[in-house]
């Protein structure tokens, strides 16, 4: 008699993978909706990253079958780093202030008079110098900027920013001041612009004692000084709502 052929076992069904994939996608969408980058404290994130870098340097990776395990490291160092992070409340406050600034200065942002951003220093409101000042001058064009300065002053007096410290930083491009200028160099020009912005904000009600000023000339560009578009970005005055780590 002929031997009967053995039946091949049926392959397991993969129909479950579709349902599983849908569930993972929905979970991803859920967590993306919860994530709000505007409320992240930049300083906090930088220090968290630094603490992980420190931990990585102090831990040796050992190879074991199928994966990797970490030798005992100085976990106490990581705990100490995390415990010294700025409070979440401070980051939340600046996040809310950034949202408010974007809303209040929406027309000026749209017309490129003002930029609102954040970095390791804190919340930064950048004034385009070409709008606020004549070329090579530290005198504010009050006909063009009076309303903006009033809005800025009111914003800095908001109750959410009470007890905060502010710094006004003047910046120029790399072009030297014109011959016969009232300023010996871009250092004096950048400092004078920062001081004049503070004087006008003070006239509109801010407390000068909460502010400091600095002139950086062309030493901290945000764009290459060529072409001229880059120079225009570099000519600016930054008003920084300082994080507590940068007082």
Short mmCIF file of N, CA, C and O in Angstrom, two decimals, residues 68-198:
data_model
loop_
_atom_site.label_atom_id
_atom_site.label_comp_id
_atom_site.label_asym_id
_atom_site.label_seq_id
_atom_site.Cartn_x
_atom_site.Cartn_y
_atom_site.Cartn_z
N UNK A 68 22.57 43.25 26.43
CA UNK A 68 23.62 43.86 27.22
C UNK A 68 23.14 44.15 28.62
O UNK A 68 21.99 44.47 28.84
N UNK A 69 24.02 44.01 29.57
CA UNK A 69 23.68 44.38 30.93
C UNK A 69 24.71 45.37 31.43
O UNK A 69 25.83 45.40 30.95
N UNK A 70 24.34 46.19 32.34
CA UNK A 70 25.23 47.23 32.84
C UNK A 70 25.79 46.85 34.20
O UNK A 70 25.06 46.39 35.08
N UNK A 71 27.07 47.07 34.32
CA UNK A 71 27.69 46.84 35.63
C UNK A 71 27.22 47.90 36.61
O UNK A 71 26.73 48.95 36.21
N UNK A 72 27.37 47.62 37.88
CA UNK A 72 26.92 48.58 38.90
C UNK A 72 27.67 49.88 38.74
O UNK A 72 28.89 49.90 38.65
N UNK A 73 26.93 50.97 38.66
CA UNK A 73 27.54 52.28 38.51
C UNK A 73 27.20 53.16 39.68
O UNK A 73 26.61 52.72 40.67
N UNK A 74 27.57 54.44 39.59
CA UNK A 74 27.31 55.37 40.68
C UNK A 74 25.91 55.94 40.55
O UNK A 74 25.71 57.07 40.13
N UNK A 75 24.92 55.09 40.86
CA UNK A 75 23.53 55.52 40.72
C UNK A 75 23.23 56.69 41.65
O UNK A 75 22.35 57.50 41.38
N UNK A 76 23.97 56.77 42.77
CA UNK A 76 23.74 57.89 43.69
C UNK A 76 24.03 59.21 43.01
O UNK A 76 23.37 60.21 43.29
N UNK A 77 25.02 59.22 42.10
CA UNK A 77 25.34 60.47 41.39
C UNK A 77 24.15 60.93 40.56
O UNK A 77 23.84 62.11 40.50
N UNK A 78 23.49 59.95 39.90
CA UNK A 78 22.33 60.29 39.09
C UNK A 78 21.21 60.82 39.97
O UNK A 78 20.58 61.83 39.65
N UNK A 79 20.99 60.17 41.10
CA UNK A 79 19.94 60.64 42.00
C UNK A 79 20.21 62.04 42.50
O UNK A 79 19.32 62.88 42.58
N UNK A 80 21.48 62.32 42.85
CA UNK A 80 21.83 63.65 43.33
C UNK A 80 21.64 64.69 42.25
O UNK A 80 21.20 65.82 42.51
N UNK A 81 21.97 64.33 41.00
CA UNK A 81 21.81 65.28 39.90
C UNK A 81 20.35 65.63 39.70
O UNK A 81 19.99 66.78 39.54
N UNK A 82 19.50 64.59 39.71
CA UNK A 82 18.07 64.83 39.50
C UNK A 82 17.48 65.63 40.64
O UNK A 82 16.64 66.51 40.44
N UNK A 83 17.93 65.38 41.86
CA UNK A 83 17.36 66.09 43.02
C UNK A 83 17.70 67.57 43.01
O UNK A 83 17.03 68.35 43.69
N UNK A 84 18.75 67.96 42.26
CA UNK A 84 19.12 69.38 42.23
C UNK A 84 18.53 70.11 41.04
O UNK A 84 18.85 71.27 40.81
N UNK A 85 17.67 69.44 40.25
CA UNK A 85 17.07 70.09 39.09
C UNK A 85 16.14 71.22 39.54
O UNK A 85 15.55 71.16 40.61
N UNK A 86 15.98 72.27 38.68
CA UNK A 86 15.00 73.31 39.01
C UNK A 86 13.62 72.69 39.12
O UNK A 86 13.33 71.70 38.48
N UNK A 87 12.78 73.30 39.91
CA UNK A 87 11.45 72.74 40.14
C UNK A 87 10.63 72.78 38.86
O UNK A 87 10.80 73.65 38.01
N UNK A 88 9.71 71.81 38.74
CA UNK A 88 8.85 71.76 37.56
C UNK A 88 7.96 72.99 37.48
O UNK A 88 7.56 73.43 36.41
N UNK A 89 7.66 73.56 38.63
CA UNK A 89 6.77 74.73 38.66
C UNK A 89 7.39 75.90 37.92
O UNK A 89 6.70 76.64 37.21
N UNK A 90 8.71 76.11 38.06
CA UNK A 90 9.37 77.22 37.37
C UNK A 90 9.28 77.02 35.85
O UNK A 90 8.99 77.94 35.11
N UNK A 91 9.53 75.77 35.40
CA UNK A 91 9.44 75.50 33.98
C UNK A 91 8.04 75.72 33.45
O UNK A 91 7.84 76.24 32.36
N UNK A 92 7.05 75.33 34.25
CA UNK A 92 5.66 75.50 33.85
C UNK A 92 5.32 76.97 33.72
O UNK A 92 4.64 77.39 32.79
N UNK A 93 5.80 77.80 34.67
CA UNK A 93 5.52 79.23 34.63
C UNK A 93 6.07 79.86 33.37
O UNK A 93 5.38 80.63 32.70
N UNK A 94 7.31 79.55 33.03
CA UNK A 94 7.89 80.13 31.81
C UNK A 94 7.20 79.60 30.57
O UNK A 94 7.07 80.32 29.58
N UNK A 95 6.75 78.34 30.62
CA UNK A 95 6.01 77.80 29.48
C UNK A 95 4.71 78.56 29.25
O UNK A 95 4.37 78.90 28.12
N UNK A 96 3.99 78.85 30.33
CA UNK A 96 2.75 79.63 30.22
C UNK A 96 3.04 81.06 29.77
O UNK A 96 2.29 81.64 28.99
N UNK A 97 4.14 81.63 30.27
CA UNK A 97 4.51 82.99 29.87
C UNK A 97 4.86 83.04 28.39
O UNK A 97 4.55 84.03 27.71
N UNK A 98 5.50 81.99 27.89
CA UNK A 98 5.83 81.96 26.46
C UNK A 98 4.56 81.93 25.62
O UNK A 98 4.44 82.64 24.62
N UNK A 99 3.59 81.11 26.04
CA UNK A 99 2.32 81.06 25.32
C UNK A 99 1.66 82.44 25.31
O UNK A 99 1.14 82.89 24.29
N UNK A 100 1.67 83.09 26.46
CA UNK A 100 1.04 84.40 26.56
C UNK A 100 1.76 85.42 25.68
O UNK A 100 1.13 86.24 25.00
N UNK A 101 3.11 85.37 25.68
CA UNK A 101 3.89 86.30 24.86
C UNK A 101 3.59 86.10 23.38
O UNK A 101 3.43 87.07 22.62
N UNK A 102 3.52 84.84 22.94
CA UNK A 102 3.21 84.56 21.53
C UNK A 102 1.85 85.12 21.16
O UNK A 102 1.65 85.64 20.06
N UNK A 103 0.90 85.03 22.10
CA UNK A 103 -0.44 85.54 21.84
C UNK A 103 -0.46 87.08 21.81
O UNK A 103 -1.01 87.69 20.89
N UNK A 104 0.17 87.70 22.81
CA UNK A 104 0.15 89.16 22.92
C UNK A 104 0.87 89.82 21.75
O UNK A 104 0.39 90.82 21.19
N UNK A 105 2.01 89.25 21.36
CA UNK A 105 2.84 89.88 20.32
C UNK A 105 2.64 89.24 18.95
O UNK A 105 3.51 89.35 18.09
N UNK A 106 1.51 88.58 18.76
CA UNK A 106 1.25 87.92 17.47
C UNK A 106 1.39 88.86 16.27
O UNK A 106 2.03 88.50 15.27
N UNK A 107 0.84 90.10 16.33
CA UNK A 107 1.00 90.99 15.17
C UNK A 107 2.47 91.34 14.91
O UNK A 107 2.91 91.39 13.75
N UNK A 108 3.23 91.59 15.98
CA UNK A 108 4.64 91.94 15.82
C UNK A 108 5.47 90.74 15.35
O UNK A 108 6.42 90.90 14.58
N UNK A 109 5.10 89.54 15.79
CA UNK A 109 5.78 88.34 15.32
C UNK A 109 5.52 88.13 13.84
O UNK A 109 6.42 87.81 13.06
N UNK A 110 4.26 88.35 13.44
CA UNK A 110 3.88 88.18 12.04
C UNK A 110 4.61 89.17 11.14
O UNK A 110 4.98 88.84 10.01
N UNK A 111 4.86 90.38 11.64
CA UNK A 111 5.55 91.40 10.85
C UNK A 111 7.07 91.38 11.06
O UNK A 111 7.76 92.29 10.60
N UNK A 112 7.58 90.37 11.79
CA UNK A 112 9.02 90.17 12.02
C UNK A 112 9.66 91.29 12.85
O UNK A 112 10.87 91.49 12.78
N UNK A 113 8.85 92.00 13.63
CA UNK A 113 9.43 92.99 14.54
C UNK A 113 9.97 92.32 15.80
O UNK A 113 10.94 92.80 16.40
N UNK A 114 9.31 91.23 16.20
CA UNK A 114 9.64 90.55 17.46
C UNK A 114 9.71 89.04 17.19
O UNK A 114 8.96 88.51 16.36
N UNK A 115 10.61 88.39 17.90
CA UNK A 115 10.67 86.93 17.91
C UNK A 115 10.60 86.45 19.36
O UNK A 115 11.24 87.04 20.23
N UNK A 116 9.82 85.42 19.61
CA UNK A 116 9.72 84.83 20.95
C UNK A 116 10.29 83.41 20.89
O UNK A 116 9.89 82.60 20.06
N UNK A 117 11.26 83.13 21.75
CA UNK A 117 11.91 81.82 21.77
C UNK A 117 12.34 81.50 23.20
O UNK A 117 12.11 82.29 24.13
N UNK A 118 12.97 80.36 23.38
CA UNK A 118 13.52 80.00 24.69
C UNK A 118 14.81 79.23 24.48
O UNK A 118 14.98 78.53 23.49
N UNK A 119 15.72 79.40 25.41
CA UNK A 119 16.98 78.66 25.38
C UNK A 119 17.43 78.44 26.81
O UNK A 119 16.64 78.57 27.76
N UNK A 120 18.73 78.10 26.99
CA UNK A 120 19.20 77.78 28.33
C UNK A 120 19.14 78.97 29.27
O UNK A 120 19.16 78.80 30.50
N UNK A 121 19.05 80.20 28.74
CA UNK A 121 18.97 81.37 29.60
C UNK A 121 17.59 81.55 30.19
O UNK A 121 17.43 82.06 31.29
N UNK A 122 16.56 81.18 29.44
CA UNK A 122 15.18 81.39 29.85
C UNK A 122 14.32 81.73 28.64
O UNK A 122 14.57 81.25 27.53
N UNK A 123 13.32 82.56 28.84
CA UNK A 123 12.44 83.01 27.77
C UNK A 123 13.02 84.26 27.13
O UNK A 123 13.36 85.21 27.83
N UNK A 124 13.14 84.27 25.80
CA UNK A 124 13.82 85.36 25.09
C UNK A 124 12.84 86.06 24.15
O UNK A 124 12.25 85.41 23.28
N UNK A 125 12.71 87.37 24.33
CA UNK A 125 11.93 88.19 23.40
C UNK A 125 12.93 89.05 22.64
O UNK A 125 13.62 89.89 23.23
N UNK A 126 13.03 88.84 21.34
CA UNK A 126 14.04 89.50 20.51
C UNK A 126 13.41 90.63 19.71
O UNK A 126 12.41 90.44 19.02
N UNK A 127 14.00 91.82 19.82
CA UNK A 127 13.55 92.99 19.07
C UNK A 127 14.48 93.17 17.87
O UNK A 127 15.70 93.20 18.03
N UNK A 128 13.91 93.30 16.68
CA UNK A 128 14.72 93.52 15.48
C UNK A 128 15.23 94.95 15.48
O UNK A 128 14.45 95.91 15.42
N UNK A 129 16.54 95.13 15.54
CA UNK A 129 17.11 96.48 15.66
C UNK A 129 16.74 97.38 14.50
O UNK A 129 16.57 98.59 14.66
N UNK A 130 16.62 96.82 13.29
CA UNK A 130 16.32 97.65 12.13
C UNK A 130 14.93 98.29 12.22
O UNK A 130 14.66 99.29 11.56
N UNK A 131 14.05 97.70 13.03
CA UNK A 131 12.71 98.27 13.23
C UNK A 131 12.74 99.31 14.35
O UNK A 131 12.09 100.36 14.26
N UNK A 132 13.51 99.06 15.39
CA UNK A 132 13.48 99.90 16.57
C UNK A 132 14.50 101.05 16.53
O UNK A 132 14.32 102.05 17.22
N UNK A 133 15.56 100.89 15.74
CA UNK A 133 16.63 101.90 15.72
C UNK A 133 17.01 102.27 14.28
O UNK A 133 16.90 101.44 13.37
N UNK A 134 17.47 103.51 14.13
CA UNK A 134 18.10 103.90 12.87
C UNK A 134 19.49 103.26 12.80
O UNK A 134 20.07 102.92 13.83
N UNK A 135 20.02 103.10 11.59
CA UNK A 135 21.33 102.47 11.41
C UNK A 135 22.41 103.25 12.17
O UNK A 135 22.50 104.47 12.06
N UNK A 136 23.18 102.56 12.99
CA UNK A 136 24.27 103.18 13.74
C UNK A 136 23.84 104.05 14.88
O UNK A 136 24.66 104.75 15.47
N UNK A 137 22.54 104.02 15.22
CA UNK A 137 22.01 104.89 16.28
C UNK A 137 21.46 104.05 17.42
O UNK A 137 21.02 102.92 17.23
N UNK A 138 21.47 104.64 18.63
CA UNK A 138 20.88 103.98 19.80
C UNK A 138 19.55 104.62 20.20
O UNK A 138 18.96 104.21 21.21
N UNK A 139 19.11 105.61 19.42
CA UNK A 139 17.85 106.28 19.73
C UNK A 139 16.68 105.47 19.17
O UNK A 139 16.66 105.12 17.99
N UNK A 140 15.71 105.17 20.03
CA UNK A 140 14.54 104.42 19.60
C UNK A 140 13.62 105.28 18.75
O UNK A 140 13.41 106.46 19.05
N UNK A 141 13.07 104.69 17.69
CA UNK A 141 12.09 105.37 16.84
C UNK A 141 10.73 105.26 17.52
O UNK A 141 10.00 104.29 17.33
N UNK A 142 10.38 106.24 18.34
CA UNK A 142 9.18 106.14 19.17
C UNK A 142 7.90 106.16 18.35
O UNK A 142 6.88 105.61 18.77
N UNK A 143 7.92 106.80 17.18
CA UNK A 143 6.72 106.80 16.34
C UNK A 143 6.36 105.38 15.89
O UNK A 143 5.18 105.05 15.74
N UNK A 144 7.38 104.56 15.69
CA UNK A 144 7.15 103.20 15.21
C UNK A 144 7.00 102.19 16.34
O UNK A 144 6.33 101.17 16.18
N UNK A 145 7.61 102.48 17.48
CA UNK A 145 7.75 101.42 18.50
C UNK A 145 7.08 101.72 19.84
O UNK A 145 7.10 100.88 20.73
N UNK A 146 6.48 102.89 19.99
CA UNK A 146 5.88 103.25 21.28
C UNK A 146 4.86 102.21 21.74
O UNK A 146 4.91 101.76 22.90
N UNK A 147 3.94 101.82 20.87
CA UNK A 147 2.90 100.86 21.26
C UNK A 147 3.50 99.50 21.64
O UNK A 147 3.03 98.85 22.58
N UNK A 148 4.55 99.10 20.92
CA UNK A 148 5.19 97.82 21.23
C UNK A 148 5.87 97.88 22.59
O UNK A 148 5.78 96.94 23.38
N UNK A 149 6.53 98.99 22.89
CA UNK A 149 7.21 99.13 24.18
C UNK A 149 6.22 99.14 25.33
O UNK A 149 6.49 98.59 26.41
N UNK A 150 5.05 99.74 25.12
CA UNK A 150 4.01 99.73 26.16
C UNK A 150 3.53 98.29 26.40
O UNK A 150 3.36 97.85 27.54
N UNK A 151 3.33 97.54 25.31
CA UNK A 151 2.90 96.15 25.45
C UNK A 151 3.97 95.32 26.18
O UNK A 151 3.66 94.49 27.03
N UNK A 152 5.22 95.57 25.83
CA UNK A 152 6.32 94.86 26.50
C UNK A 152 6.33 95.18 28.00
O UNK A 152 6.48 94.29 28.84
N UNK A 153 6.18 96.46 28.32
CA UNK A 153 6.19 96.87 29.71
C UNK A 153 5.07 96.21 30.50
O UNK A 153 5.27 95.70 31.61
N UNK A 154 3.88 96.20 29.92
CA UNK A 154 2.74 95.56 30.59
C UNK A 154 2.97 94.06 30.77
O UNK A 154 2.61 93.49 31.81
N UNK A 155 3.58 93.44 29.78
CA UNK A 155 3.85 92.00 29.86
C UNK A 155 4.83 91.70 30.99
O UNK A 155 4.63 90.76 31.76
N UNK A 156 5.89 92.51 31.13
CA UNK A 156 6.89 92.25 32.16
C UNK A 156 6.37 92.53 33.56
O UNK A 156 6.97 92.09 34.54
N UNK A 157 5.27 93.27 33.65
CA UNK A 157 4.66 93.53 34.96
C UNK A 157 3.58 92.52 35.31
O UNK A 157 2.91 92.66 36.34
N UNK A 158 3.41 91.49 34.49
CA UNK A 158 2.41 90.46 34.75
C UNK A 158 2.70 89.77 36.08
O UNK A 158 3.86 89.54 36.44
N UNK A 159 1.65 89.41 36.79
CA UNK A 159 1.81 88.79 38.11
C UNK A 159 2.57 87.46 38.03
O UNK A 159 3.24 87.06 38.98
N UNK A 160 2.47 86.76 36.89
CA UNK A 160 3.17 85.47 36.76
C UNK A 160 4.69 85.65 36.71
O UNK A 160 5.43 84.70 36.93
N UNK A 161 5.13 86.87 36.39
CA UNK A 161 6.57 87.13 36.31
C UNK A 161 7.08 87.89 37.53
O UNK A 161 8.20 88.40 37.52
N UNK A 162 6.26 87.96 38.56
CA UNK A 162 6.68 88.65 39.78
C UNK A 162 7.91 87.96 40.38
O UNK A 162 8.00 86.73 40.40
N UNK A 163 8.85 88.75 40.84
CA UNK A 163 10.11 88.27 41.44
C UNK A 163 11.06 87.63 40.44
O UNK A 163 12.07 87.04 40.83
N UNK A 164 10.75 87.74 39.15
CA UNK A 164 11.67 87.27 38.12
C UNK A 164 12.75 88.32 37.87
O UNK A 164 12.56 89.51 38.15
N UNK A 165 13.88 87.87 37.33
CA UNK A 165 14.94 88.78 36.91
C UNK A 165 14.99 88.82 35.39
O UNK A 165 14.70 87.82 34.72
N UNK A 166 15.35 89.99 34.85
CA UNK A 166 15.39 90.19 33.40
C UNK A 166 16.76 90.74 32.99
O UNK A 166 17.39 91.47 33.77
N UNK A 167 17.18 90.42 31.78
CA UNK A 167 18.42 91.00 31.25
C UNK A 167 18.17 91.46 29.82
O UNK A 167 17.61 90.72 29.01
N UNK A 168 18.59 92.69 29.53
CA UNK A 168 18.46 93.24 28.18
C UNK A 168 19.85 93.21 27.54
O UNK A 168 20.79 93.82 28.05
N UNK A 169 19.96 92.51 26.41
CA UNK A 169 21.24 92.31 25.75
C UNK A 169 21.23 92.96 24.37
O UNK A 169 20.37 92.66 23.54
N UNK A 170 22.19 93.86 24.14
CA UNK A 170 22.32 94.48 22.83
C UNK A 170 23.31 93.72 21.96
O UNK A 170 24.36 93.29 22.44
N UNK A 171 22.98 93.57 20.66
CA UNK A 171 23.85 92.85 19.72
C UNK A 171 23.92 93.64 18.41
O UNK A 171 22.93 94.25 17.98
N UNK A 172 25.05 93.59 17.75
CA UNK A 172 25.22 94.24 16.45
C UNK A 172 25.73 93.21 15.44
O UNK A 172 26.03 92.07 15.78
N UNK A 173 25.82 93.65 14.17
CA UNK A 173 26.49 92.80 13.18
C UNK A 173 27.99 93.09 13.21
O UNK A 173 28.48 93.82 14.09
N UNK A 174 28.73 92.55 12.26
CA UNK A 174 30.19 92.68 12.28
C UNK A 174 30.71 93.93 11.58
O UNK A 174 31.91 94.17 11.59
N UNK A 175 29.81 94.72 11.01
CA UNK A 175 30.24 95.95 10.34
C UNK A 175 30.68 96.97 11.39
O UNK A 175 29.97 97.19 12.38
N UNK A 176 31.83 97.61 11.20
CA UNK A 176 32.25 98.63 12.18
C UNK A 176 31.32 99.83 12.14
O UNK A 176 30.63 100.08 11.13
N UNK A 177 31.27 100.57 13.25
CA UNK A 177 30.43 101.78 13.27
C UNK A 177 30.97 102.77 12.24
O UNK A 177 32.18 102.81 11.97
N UNK A 178 30.09 103.55 11.61
CA UNK A 178 30.56 104.50 10.59
C UNK A 178 31.49 105.56 11.17
O UNK A 178 31.42 105.89 12.36
N UNK A 179 32.34 106.09 10.32
CA UNK A 179 33.28 107.12 10.76
C UNK A 179 32.51 108.35 11.21
O UNK A 179 31.53 108.76 10.60
N UNK A 180 32.91 108.92 12.32
CA UNK A 180 32.21 110.08 12.86
C UNK A 180 31.02 109.73 13.72
O UNK A 180 30.27 110.61 14.15
N UNK A 181 30.83 108.44 14.00
CA UNK A 181 29.71 108.00 14.84
C UNK A 181 29.90 108.49 16.27
O UNK A 181 31.02 108.74 16.73
N UNK A 182 28.80 108.59 16.98
CA UNK A 182 28.85 108.98 18.40
C UNK A 182 29.42 107.86 19.26
O UNK A 182 29.70 108.07 20.44
N UNK A 183 29.59 106.66 18.67
CA UNK A 183 30.07 105.51 19.42
C UNK A 183 31.44 105.08 18.91
O UNK A 183 31.68 105.02 17.70
N UNK A 184 32.32 104.77 19.84
CA UNK A 184 33.69 104.39 19.46
C UNK A 184 33.72 103.05 18.74
O UNK A 184 34.58 102.81 17.89
N UNK A 185 32.79 102.14 19.10
CA UNK A 185 32.76 100.82 18.48
C UNK A 185 31.39 100.19 18.68
O UNK A 185 30.50 100.79 19.31
N UNK A 186 31.22 98.99 18.16
CA UNK A 186 29.95 98.27 18.32
C UNK A 186 29.68 97.90 19.78
O UNK A 186 28.53 97.67 20.15
N UNK A 187 30.73 97.86 20.60
CA UNK A 187 30.51 97.58 22.02
C UNK A 187 29.67 98.67 22.67
O UNK A 187 28.68 98.39 23.37
N UNK A 188 30.06 99.90 22.44
CA UNK A 188 29.31 101.03 23.02
C UNK A 188 27.91 101.12 22.42
O UNK A 188 26.93 101.41 23.12
N UNK A 189 27.81 100.87 21.11
CA UNK A 189 26.51 100.95 20.44
C UNK A 189 25.55 99.90 21.01
O UNK A 189 24.39 100.21 21.33
N UNK A 190 26.00 98.66 21.13
CA UNK A 190 25.12 97.59 21.63
C UNK A 190 24.69 97.85 23.07
O UNK A 190 23.53 97.64 23.44
N UNK A 191 25.62 98.34 23.90
CA UNK A 191 25.28 98.63 25.29
C UNK A 191 24.30 99.80 25.39
O UNK A 191 23.36 99.77 26.21
N UNK A 192 24.49 100.82 24.55
CA UNK A 192 23.60 101.99 24.58
C UNK A 192 22.19 101.60 24.14
O UNK A 192 21.21 102.11 24.70
N UNK A 193 22.08 100.73 23.17
CA UNK A 193 20.74 100.29 22.73
C UNK A 193 20.03 99.54 23.85
O UNK A 193 18.84 99.75 24.09
N UNK A 194 20.76 98.66 24.53
CA UNK A 194 20.15 97.93 25.64
C UNK A 194 19.71 98.89 26.75
O UNK A 194 18.61 98.77 27.31
N UNK A 195 20.56 99.88 27.05
CA UNK A 195 20.23 100.84 28.11
C UNK A 195 19.01 101.67 27.74
O UNK A 195 18.14 101.92 28.59
N UNK A 196 18.91 102.09 26.49
CA UNK A 196 17.77 102.92 26.09
C UNK A 196 16.46 102.14 26.11
O UNK A 196 15.41 102.70 26.46
N UNK A 197 16.51 100.87 25.74
CA UNK A 197 15.30 100.05 25.83
C UNK A 197 14.86 99.98 27.29
O UNK A 197 13.67 100.13 27.61
N UNK A 198 15.79 99.79 28.21
CA UNK A 198 15.44 99.74 29.63
C UNK A 198 14.86 101.06 30.10
O UNK A 198 13.86 101.09 30.83
#
